[in-house]
PDB file of C-alpha atoms in Angstrom:
ATOM      1  CA  ALA D 210       0.016  -0.014   0.032  1.00  0.00           C
ATOM      2  CA  PRO D 211       1.377   3.618  -0.771  1.00  0.00           C
ATOM      3  CA  ASP D 212       2.491   5.847   2.179  1.00  0.00           C
ATOM      4  CA  VAL D 213       0.723   8.885   3.154  1.00  0.00           C
ATOM      5  CA  GLY D 214       2.886  11.316   4.678  1.00  0.00           C
ATOM      6  CA  GLY D 215       5.387   8.557   5.659  1.00  0.00           C
ATOM      7  CA  VAL D 216       2.850   6.380   7.219  1.00  0.00           C
ATOM      8  CA  ALA D 217       1.412   3.286   5.470  1.00  0.00           C
ATOM      9  CA  SER D 218      -2.009   3.822   4.115  1.00  0.00           C
ATOM     10  CA  ASP D 219      -3.390   0.530   5.653  1.00  0.00           C
ATOM     11  CA  LYS D 220      -3.045   2.329   9.085  1.00  0.00           C
ATOM     12  CA  PHE D 221      -5.885   4.817   8.128  1.00  0.00           C
ATOM     13  CA  SER D 222      -9.459   3.979   8.256  1.00  0.00           C
ATOM     14  CA  SER D 223     -12.219   5.882   6.412  1.00  0.00           C
ATOM     15  CA  ALA D 224     -15.800   6.695   7.434  1.00  0.00           C
ATOM     16  CA  SER D 225     -18.642   8.761   6.314  1.00  0.00           C
ATOM     17  CA  GLY D 226     -21.696  10.229   7.931  1.00  0.00           C
ATOM     18  CA  THR D 227     -24.263  12.918   7.769  1.00  0.00           C
ATOM     19  CA  VAL D 228     -25.028  15.847  10.072  1.00  0.00           C
ATOM     20  CA  ASP D 229     -28.469  16.634  10.896  1.00  0.00           C
ATOM     21  CA  ARG D 230     -29.713  19.855   9.385  1.00  0.00           C
ATOM     22  CA  ASP D 231     -31.217  20.903  12.887  1.00  0.00           C
ATOM     23  CA  PHE D 232     -27.916  20.385  14.538  1.00  0.00           C
ATOM     24  CA  PRO D 233     -27.066  21.381  17.255  1.00  0.00           C
ATOM     25  CA  CYS D 234     -30.771  21.275  18.270  1.00  0.00           C
ATOM     26  CA  ASP D 235     -32.688  17.844  18.350  1.00  0.00           C
ATOM     27  CA  LYS D 236     -35.605  19.602  16.492  1.00  0.00           C
ATOM     28  CA  ALA D 237     -36.158  23.330  15.657  1.00  0.00           C
ATOM     29  CA  CYS D 238     -33.752  25.470  17.722  1.00  0.00           C
ATOM     30  CA  PRO D 239     -35.604  27.405  20.436  1.00  0.00           C
ATOM     31  CA  VAL D 240     -36.463  31.014  19.619  1.00  0.00           C
ATOM     32  CA  PRO D 241     -35.218  33.614  22.103  1.00  0.00           C
ATOM     33  CA  VAL D 242     -37.658  35.368  24.467  1.00  0.00           C
ATOM     34  CA  LEU D 243     -36.914  39.129  24.714  1.00  0.00           C
ATOM     35  CA  ARG D 244     -37.730  40.768  28.013  1.00  0.00           C
ATOM     36  CA  ALA D 245     -37.328  44.442  28.193  1.00  0.00           C
ATOM     37  CA  SER D 246     -37.465  47.055  30.946  1.00  0.00           C
ATOM     38  CA  GLY D 247     -36.379  50.552  31.229  1.00  0.00           C
ATOM     39  CA  THR D 248     -37.300  54.169  30.602  1.00  0.00           C
ATOM     40  CA  THR D 249     -40.454  55.033  28.907  1.00  0.00           C
ATOM     41  CA  GLN D 250     -40.409  58.662  29.761  1.00  0.00           C
ATOM     42  CA  MET D 251     -37.437  60.961  30.371  1.00  0.00           C
ATOM     43  CA  SER D 252     -36.914  64.565  31.437  1.00  0.00           C
ATOM     44  CA  ALA D 253     -35.506  67.331  29.314  1.00  0.00           C
ATOM     45  CA  CYS D 254     -32.828  67.678  32.107  1.00  0.00           C
ATOM     46  CA  ALA D 255     -29.351  67.774  30.450  1.00  0.00           C
ATOM     47  CA  SER D 256     -28.143  65.067  33.005  1.00  0.00           C
ATOM     48  CA  ASP D 257     -31.159  62.719  32.243  1.00  0.00           C
ATOM     49  CA  ALA D 258     -30.508  59.657  30.247  1.00  0.00           C
ATOM     50  CA  LEU D 259     -32.840  56.781  28.954  1.00  0.00           C
ATOM     51  CA  THR D 260     -32.022  53.129  29.666  1.00  0.00           C
ATOM     52  CA  ILE D 261     -33.417  49.955  28.056  1.00  0.00           C
ATOM     53  CA  ASP D 262     -32.450  46.677  29.857  1.00  0.00           C
ATOM     54  CA  VAL D 263     -32.935  43.431  27.990  1.00  0.00           C
ATOM     55  CA  SER D 264     -30.815  41.275  30.228  1.00  0.00           C
ATOM     56  CA  ALA D 265     -33.541  39.205  31.538  1.00  0.00           C
ATOM     57  CA  SER D 266     -33.988  37.786  27.853  1.00  0.00           C
ATOM     58  CA  ARG D 267     -33.505  34.019  27.618  1.00  0.00           C
ATOM     59  CA  ASN D 268     -32.975  31.501  24.746  1.00  0.00           C
ATOM     60  CA  GLY D 269     -32.892  28.109  26.661  1.00  0.00           C
ATOM     61  CA  GLY D 270     -29.170  27.725  26.139  1.00  0.00           C
ATOM     62  CA  VAL D 271     -25.869  28.388  28.074  1.00  0.00           C
ATOM     63  CA  VAL D 272     -24.353  30.749  25.326  1.00  0.00           C
ATOM     64  CA  PRO D 273     -25.426  34.357  26.038  1.00  0.00           C
ATOM     65  CA  LEU D 274     -27.624  36.072  23.527  1.00  0.00           C
ATOM     66  CA  ALA D 275     -26.448  38.814  21.126  1.00  0.00           C
ATOM     67  CA  PHE D 276     -28.649  41.888  20.604  1.00  0.00           C
ATOM     68  CA  THR D 277     -29.030  44.266  17.733  1.00  0.00           C
ATOM     69  CA  TRP D 278     -30.168  47.855  18.405  1.00  0.00           C
ATOM     70  CA  GLY D 279     -31.720  50.344  16.104  1.00  0.00           C
ATOM     71  CA  VAL D 280     -34.110  53.320  15.858  1.00  0.00           C
ATOM     72  CA  ASP D 281     -37.471  53.136  13.935  1.00  0.00           C
ATOM     73  CA  ALA D 282     -37.143  55.909  11.551  1.00  0.00           C
ATOM     74  CA  SER D 283     -40.799  56.046  10.661  1.00  0.00           C
ATOM     75  CA  VAL D 284     -41.915  57.355  14.118  1.00  0.00           C
ATOM     76  CA  THR D 285     -38.706  58.760  15.785  1.00  0.00           C
ATOM     77  CA  ASP D 286     -37.798  62.450  15.893  1.00  0.00           C
ATOM     78  CA  PHE D 287     -34.353  63.131  14.642  1.00  0.00           C
ATOM     79  CA  ALA D 288     -34.055  59.405  13.800  1.00  0.00           C
ATOM     80  CA  ALA D 289     -30.921  59.813  11.575  1.00  0.00           C
ATOM     81  CA  THR D 290     -29.002  61.518  14.395  1.00  0.00           C
ATOM     82  CA  LEU D 291     -29.885  58.815  16.852  1.00  0.00           C
ATOM     83  CA  THR D 292     -29.057  56.040  14.327  1.00  0.00           C
ATOM     84  CA  ASN D 293     -25.736  57.718  13.542  1.00  0.00           C
ATOM     85  CA  ALA D 294     -24.936  57.944  17.271  1.00  0.00           C
ATOM     86  CA  LEU D 295     -25.758  54.197  17.697  1.00  0.00           C
ATOM     87  CA  ALA D 296     -23.524  53.171  14.691  1.00  0.00           C
ATOM     88  CA  ALA D 297     -20.662  55.384  15.920  1.00  0.00           C
ATOM     89  CA  GLY D 298     -20.868  54.206  19.498  1.00  0.00           C
ATOM     90  CA  ASP D 299     -21.625  57.657  20.858  1.00  0.00           C
ATOM     91  CA  VAL D 300     -24.300  56.402  23.093  1.00  0.00           C
ATOM     92  CA  LEU D 301     -23.398  55.961  26.718  1.00  0.00           C
ATOM     93  CA  SER D 302     -23.771  52.341  26.338  1.00  0.00           C
ATOM     94  CA  ALA D 303     -25.204  49.973  23.590  1.00  0.00           C
ATOM     95  CA  GLN D 304     -22.962  47.057  24.822  1.00  0.00           C
ATOM     96  CA  GLY D 305     -24.815  43.904  24.942  1.00  0.00           C
ATOM     97  CA  ASP D 306     -28.093  43.767  26.756  1.00  0.00           C
ATOM     98  CA  VAL D 307     -28.384  47.329  27.898  1.00  0.00           C
ATOM     99  CA  LEU D 308     -28.846  50.488  25.879  1.00  0.00           C
ATOM    100  CA  THR D 309     -28.200  53.933  27.615  1.00  0.00           C
ATOM    101  CA  VAL D 310     -28.501  57.198  25.741  1.00  0.00           C
ATOM    102  CA  SER D 311     -27.624  60.484  27.340  1.00  0.00           C
ATOM    103  CA  ASN D 312     -30.000  63.510  26.869  1.00  0.00           C
ATOM    104  CA  ALA D 313     -26.811  65.308  25.547  1.00  0.00           C
ATOM    105  CA  ILE D 314     -26.919  63.139  22.389  1.00  0.00           C
ATOM    106  CA  ILE D 315     -30.598  63.619  21.832  1.00  0.00           C
ATOM    107  CA  PRO D 316     -31.236  66.673  19.725  1.00  0.00           C
ATOM    108  CA  ALA D 317     -33.414  69.618  21.218  1.00  0.00           C
ATOM    109  CA  GLY D 318     -36.897  69.143  20.000  1.00  0.00           C
ATOM    110  CA  ALA D 319     -36.945  65.441  20.029  1.00  0.00           C
ATOM    111  CA  GLU D 320     -40.051  64.328  21.839  1.00  0.00           C
ATOM    112  CA  SER D 321     -40.615  60.751  20.713  1.00  0.00           C
ATOM    113  CA  MET D 322     -37.943  58.028  20.189  1.00  0.00           C
ATOM    114  CA  THR D 323     -38.763  54.372  19.288  1.00  0.00           C
ATOM    115  CA  PHE D 324     -35.818  51.923  19.617  1.00  0.00           C
ATOM    116  CA  LEU D 325     -35.681  48.611  18.110  1.00  0.00           C
ATOM    117  CA  VAL D 326     -34.062  45.536  19.634  1.00  0.00           C
ATOM    118  CA  ARG D 327     -33.863  41.808  18.601  1.00  0.00           C
ATOM    119  CA  ALA D 328     -32.239  39.067  20.414  1.00  0.00           C
ATOM    120  CA  ILE D 329     -30.130  36.487  18.496  1.00  0.00           C
ATOM    121  CA  SER D 330     -28.965  32.984  19.687  1.00  0.00           C
ATOM    122  CA  PHE D 331     -25.641  31.517  18.807  1.00  0.00           C
ATOM    123  CA  VAL D 332     -27.408  29.315  16.290  1.00  0.00           C
ATOM    124  CA  ASN D 333     -29.028  32.399  14.812  1.00  0.00           C
ATOM    125  CA  THR D 334     -32.476  31.949  15.921  1.00  0.00           C
ATOM    126  CA  GLN D 335     -34.057  35.349  16.538  1.00  0.00           C
ATOM    127  CA  SER D 336     -36.722  37.022  18.673  1.00  0.00           C
ATOM    128  CA  ALA D 337     -39.364  39.207  17.163  1.00  0.00           C
ATOM    129  CA  LEU D 338     -38.254  42.744  16.551  1.00  0.00           C
ATOM    130  CA  THR D 339     -39.284  44.564  19.547  1.00  0.00           C
ATOM    131  CA  ARG D 340     -40.054  48.319  19.820  1.00  0.00           C
ATOM    132  CA  TRP D 341     -39.466  50.418  22.954  1.00  0.00           C
ATOM    133  CA  THR D 342     -40.889  54.037  22.721  1.00  0.00           C
ATOM    134  CA  VAL D 343     -39.587  56.707  25.041  1.00  0.00           C
ATOM    135  CA  THR D 344     -41.105  60.294  25.271  1.00  0.00           C
ATOM    136  CA  ARG D 345     -39.268  63.325  26.597  1.00  0.00           C
ATOM    137  CA  THR D 346     -40.878  66.135  28.333  1.00  0.00           C
ATOM    138  CA  ALA D 347     -40.299  69.626  27.132  1.00  0.00           C
ATOM    139  CA  THR D 348     -39.545  70.853  30.641  1.00  0.00           C
ATOM    140  CA  PRO D 349     -36.634  69.821  32.789  1.00  0.00           C
ATOM    141  CA  LEU D 350     -38.575  67.892  35.437  1.00  0.00           C
ATOM    142  CA  PRO D 351     -36.792  65.466  37.816  1.00  0.00           C
ATOM    143  CA  SER D 352     -37.337  61.765  37.221  1.00  0.00           C
ATOM    144  CA  LEU D 353     -37.619  58.831  39.350  1.00  0.00           C
ATOM    145  CA  ARG D 354     -36.682  55.282  38.257  1.00  0.00           C
ATOM    146  CA  MET D 355     -37.172  51.997  40.167  1.00  0.00           C
ATOM    147  CA  LEU D 356     -35.532  48.631  39.320  1.00  0.00           C
ATOM    148  CA  ALA D 357     -38.184  46.152  38.388  1.00  0.00           C
ATOM    149  CA  PRO D 358     -38.870  42.968  36.472  1.00  0.00           C
ATOM    150  CA  ALA D 359     -39.258  43.175  32.719  1.00  0.00           C
ATOM    151  CA  VAL D 360     -42.427  44.900  31.601  1.00  0.00           C
ATOM    152  CA  LEU D 361     -42.356  43.722  27.944  1.00  0.00           C
ATOM    153  CA  GLU D 362     -41.931  40.263  26.704  1.00  0.00           C
ATOM    154  CA  THR D 363     -41.826  39.069  23.046  1.00  0.00           C
ATOM    155  CA  THR D 364     -41.219  36.044  21.109  1.00  0.00           C
ATOM    156  CA  ALA D 365     -41.248  35.318  17.375  1.00  0.00           C
TER     157      ALA D 365
END
């Protein structure tokens, strides 16, 4: 028998097999459940910020979910400015499962902003696209926030 890389070919074995199209899941992979909580109203105070937290989202696996963030241009004041800030990383935080946007980034006159978020599993199953609307008061009123469980839950 001919040698392969200096080793006699009769020392090798061959095999064939198939990989299930639903691998690594037994059946269809679970769809992530997106759970959101956060600011729905913010003050015009320069120091105020809006926060949307989706850290309570689940996908039934051990690998953390990834999230995509965006702005709904059809209903958001100054959507291009906010979209550019998200893309450039100019928001306070859009890392992973929490989005925080400072009032300093939001143009004067913006009263309504709708953010979009989607959860994506490591096998690329995705939650439904979720909208989170935040309104901003025209006057600089103080705001109070309480930490609480998710108030919005969406699946595909």
